Structures are given as structure tokens and as C-alpha cells.
Coordinates of N, CA and C in Angstrom, one line a residue:
S22 N 39.8 10.8 -0.1 CA 39.8 9.4 0.2 C 39.2 9.2 1.6
E23 N 39.1 8.0 2.0 CA 38.6 7.7 3.3 C 39.5 6.6 3.9
I24 N 39.5 6.6 5.3 CA 40.2 5.6 6.0 C 39.2 4.8 6.9
T25 N 39.2 3.5 6.8 CA 38.2 2.7 7.6 C 39.0 1.8 8.5
I26 N 38.6 1.8 9.8 CA 39.2 1.0 10.8 C 38.1 0.1 11.3
A27 N 38.3 -1.2 11.1 CA 37.2 -2.2 11.5 C 37.6 -2.9 12.8
F28 N 36.7 -2.9 13.8 CA 36.9 -3.6 15.0 C 36.0 -4.8 15.1
S29 N 36.5 -6.0 15.5 CA 35.6 -7.1 15.6 C 35.8 -7.8 17.0
T30 N 34.8 -8.4 17.4 CA 34.8 -9.1 18.7 C 34.8 -10.6 18.4
E31 N 35.4 -11.4 19.3 CA 35.3 -12.8 19.2 C 35.0 -13.4 20.6
G32 N 34.2 -14.5 20.6 CA 33.9 -15.1 21.8 C 32.9 -14.4 22.7
A33 N 32.7 -14.9 23.9 CA 31.6 -14.3 24.8 C 32.2 -13.3 25.8
Y34 N 33.5 -13.0 25.7 CA 34.1 -12.1 26.7 C 33.5 -10.7 26.6
T35 N 33.1 -10.2 27.8 CA 32.6 -8.8 27.8 C 33.7 -7.9 28.4
S36 N 34.1 -6.9 27.6 CA 35.2 -6.0 28.0 C 34.8 -5.1 29.2
P37 N 35.7 -4.9 30.1 CA 35.4 -4.0 31.2 C 35.6 -2.5 30.8
I38 N 36.1 -2.3 29.6 CA 36.4 -1.0 29.1 C 35.1 -0.4 28.7
K39 N 34.8 0.8 29.2 CA 33.5 1.5 29.0 C 33.6 2.5 27.9
Q40 N 34.8 3.2 27.8 CA 35.0 4.3 26.9 C 36.3 4.0 26.0
I41 N 36.1 4.2 24.7 CA 37.2 4.0 23.8 C 37.7 5.4 23.3
T42 N 39.0 5.6 23.3 CA 39.6 6.8 22.7 C 40.7 6.4 21.8
L43 N 40.6 6.9 20.5 CA 41.6 6.7 19.5 C 42.3 8.0 19.3
D44 N 43.6 7.9 19.0 CA 44.5 9.0 18.7 C 45.2 8.6 17.5
I45 N 44.8 9.1 16.3 CA 45.3 8.7 15.0 C 46.1 9.8 14.4
P46 N 47.4 9.6 14.2 CA 48.3 10.6 13.6 C 47.7 10.8 12.1
Y47 N 47.6 12.1 11.8 CA 47.1 12.5 10.5 C 47.6 13.9 10.2
P48 N 48.9 14.0 9.7 CA 49.5 15.3 9.5 C 49.0 16.1 8.3
Q49 N 48.2 15.5 7.4 CA 47.8 16.3 6.2 C 46.9 17.5 6.6
N50 N 45.8 17.3 7.2 CA 44.9 18.4 7.6 C 43.7 17.7 8.3
A51 N 42.8 18.5 8.8 CA 41.7 18.0 9.5 C 40.8 17.2 8.6
P52 N 40.2 16.1 8.9 CA 39.2 15.4 8.1 C 37.9 16.2 8.0
L53 N 37.1 15.8 7.0 CA 35.8 16.5 6.9 C 34.8 15.9 7.8
A54 N 34.9 14.6 8.1 CA 33.9 13.9 9.0 C 34.5 12.6 9.5
V55 N 34.0 12.2 10.6 CA 34.3 10.9 11.2 C 33.0 10.1 11.5
L56 N 32.9 8.9 11.0 CA 31.6 8.1 11.0 C 31.9 6.9 11.9
M57 N 30.8 6.5 12.6 CA 30.8 5.2 13.3 C 29.7 4.4 12.8
N58 N 30.0 3.3 12.1 CA 29.0 2.5 11.4 C 28.1 3.3 10.5
G59 N 28.8 4.2 9.8 CA 28.1 5.1 8.8 C 27.4 6.3 9.3
E60 N 27.3 6.4 10.6 CA 26.6 7.6 11.3 C 27.7 8.6 11.7
P61 N 27.5 9.9 11.3 CA 28.5 10.9 11.7 C 28.6 11.1 13.2
L62 N 29.8 11.2 13.7 CA 30.1 11.5 15.1 C 30.2 13.0 15.2
P63 N 29.8 13.7 16.2 CA 29.9 15.1 16.3 C 31.3 15.6 16.4
Q64 N 31.6 16.7 15.7 CA 32.9 17.3 15.7 C 33.0 18.4 16.7
Y65 N 34.1 18.5 17.4 CA 34.3 19.5 18.4 C 35.6 20.3 17.9
L66 N 35.4 21.6 17.9 CA 36.5 22.5 17.5 C 37.5 22.9 18.6
Y67 N 37.0 22.7 19.9 CA 37.8 23.1 21.0 C 38.1 21.9 21.9
N68 N 39.4 21.7 22.2 CA 39.8 20.5 23.0 C 39.1 20.4 24.3
K69 N 39.0 21.6 25.0 CA 38.3 21.6 26.3 C 36.9 21.1 26.2
K70 N 36.2 21.4 25.2 CA 34.8 20.9 25.1 C 34.9 19.4 24.7
F71 N 35.8 19.0 23.8 CA 35.9 17.6 23.4 C 36.2 16.7 24.7
K72 N 37.0 17.2 25.6 CA 37.4 16.4 26.8 C 36.2 16.2 27.7
Q73 N 35.1 16.9 27.5 CA 33.9 16.8 28.4 C 32.9 15.8 27.8
V74 N 33.0 15.4 26.6 CA 32.0 14.6 26.0 C 32.4 13.1 25.9
T75 N 31.4 12.2 25.7 CA 31.7 10.8 25.6 C 31.6 10.3 24.2
R76 N 31.2 11.2 23.3 CA 31.0 10.7 21.9 C 31.4 11.9 20.9
G77 N 32.4 11.7 20.1 CA 32.7 12.8 19.1 C 34.2 12.7 18.7
W78 N 34.6 13.7 18.0 CA 36.0 13.8 17.5 C 36.5 15.2 17.5
Y79 N 37.8 15.3 17.4 CA 38.5 16.6 17.5 C 39.8 16.4 16.7
Y80 N 40.2 17.4 15.9 CA 41.5 17.4 15.2 C 42.4 18.3 16.0
N81 N 43.5 17.6 16.5 CA 44.4 18.3 17.4 C 45.5 18.9 16.5
L82 N 45.5 20.2 16.3 CA 46.5 20.9 15.5 C 47.9 20.8 16.0
S83 N 48.0 20.7 17.3 CA 49.4 20.6 18.0 C 50.1 19.3 17.7
T84 N 49.3 18.2 17.7 CA 49.9 16.9 17.5 C 49.6 16.4 16.1
H85 N 48.8 17.1 15.3 CA 48.4 16.7 14.0 C 47.8 15.2 14.0
A86 N 46.8 15.1 14.9 CA 46.2 13.8 15.1 C 44.7 14.0 15.2
I87 N 44.0 13.0 14.8 CA 42.5 12.9 14.9 C 42.2 12.2 16.3
E88 N 41.5 12.8 17.2 CA 41.2 12.2 18.4 C 39.7 11.9 18.4
I89 N 39.4 10.6 18.6 CA 38.0 10.1 18.5 C 37.6 9.4 19.9
T90 N 36.5 9.7 20.4 CA 36.0 9.1 21.6 C 34.6 8.6 21.5
Y91 N 34.3 7.5 22.1 CA 32.9 6.9 22.0 C 32.8 5.8 23.1
P92 N 31.5 5.6 23.5 CA 31.3 4.4 24.4 C 31.6 3.1 23.7
N93 N 32.2 2.2 24.5 CA 32.5 0.9 23.9 C 31.2 0.2 23.4
P94 N 31.1 -0.1 22.1 CA 29.8 -0.7 21.7 C 29.7 -2.2 22.0
D95 N 30.8 -2.9 22.4 CA 30.8 -4.3 22.7 C 30.2 -5.2 21.6
K96 N 30.5 -4.8 20.4 CA 30.1 -5.6 19.2 C 31.0 -5.1 18.0
D97 N 30.9 -5.7 16.9 CA 31.7 -5.3 15.7 C 31.2 -3.9 15.3
Y98 N 32.2 -3.1 14.9 CA 31.9 -1.8 14.4 C 33.0 -1.3 13.5
Q99 N 32.8 -0.2 12.8 CA 33.7 0.5 12.0 C 33.8 2.0 12.3
I100 N 35.0 2.5 12.2 CA 35.2 4.0 12.3 C 35.7 4.4 10.9
T101 N 35.1 5.3 10.2 CA 35.5 5.8 8.9 C 35.8 7.3 9.0
I102 N 37.0 7.6 8.5 CA 37.5 9.0 8.5 C 37.4 9.5 7.0
I103 N 36.6 10.5 6.8 CA 36.4 11.1 5.5 C 37.4 12.2 5.3
T104 N 38.2 12.1 4.3 CA 39.3 13.1 4.2 C 39.2 14.0 2.9
S105 N 38.2 13.7 2.1 CA 38.0 14.6 0.9 C 36.5 14.8 0.7
A106 N 36.2 15.9 0.0 CA 34.8 16.3 -0.3 C 34.2 15.3 -1.2
L107 N 34.9 14.6 -2.1 CA 34.4 13.7 -3.0 C 33.7 12.5 -2.2
D108 N 34.3 12.1 -1.1 CA 33.7 11.1 -0.3 C 32.3 11.5 0.3
M109 N 32.1 12.8 0.5 CA 30.9 13.3 1.1 C 29.7 13.2 0.2
I110 N 30.0 13.2 -1.1 CA 28.9 13.2 -2.1 C 28.1 11.9 -2.0
G111 N 28.7 10.8 -1.7 CA 28.0 9.5 -1.6 C 27.3 9.3 -0.3
M112 N 27.4 10.2 0.6 CA 26.7 10.1 1.9 C 25.3 10.3 1.9

């Protein structure tokens, strides 16, 4: 299956936040892919490397959470987490 989180903006306010980091509990197992607006984000297997980048995702085995980071797009966008191989066929 897949999980989609949609973010939308309203009004003319410009956020001072430059970097977004999501920490999503997901105890089942690591997802197959994480997409932003349909485009795959790079996966990092090592937390040390993940902490050095501004765009990508990492599955934290210690906390059983998906960590996702990216520059704030300041517009509507979606993050999609692909959790099964069946979802990958349609990509």
C-alpha cells in the first residue's frame, strides 16, 4: 500500500522555515520508496550520511520511524510513502 501526506498553503504568508524534517512512526518495516510530488527522494542507509543532506529519507531501525528531510517548497505538495512492491509497478 501507500501513505500520502498532503500539505497545502493558504494566503500570501511566506514561511521563515527553510528545511522540513518529518519523523513518521512506521513499525512494520522500511518502505520501498518515498516520493515528493511523484518524484523519488534519495534513500540513505546510514544515519550519519542522512544528517548531512538537505533532501532524502532514512529508515531508523532504532525508533522504527521514517525520517524525511527536504527544503521547504513554499507551495502545495505531497509526500508519498510506498510500502509494497505492488505500488512500484505503477511508477
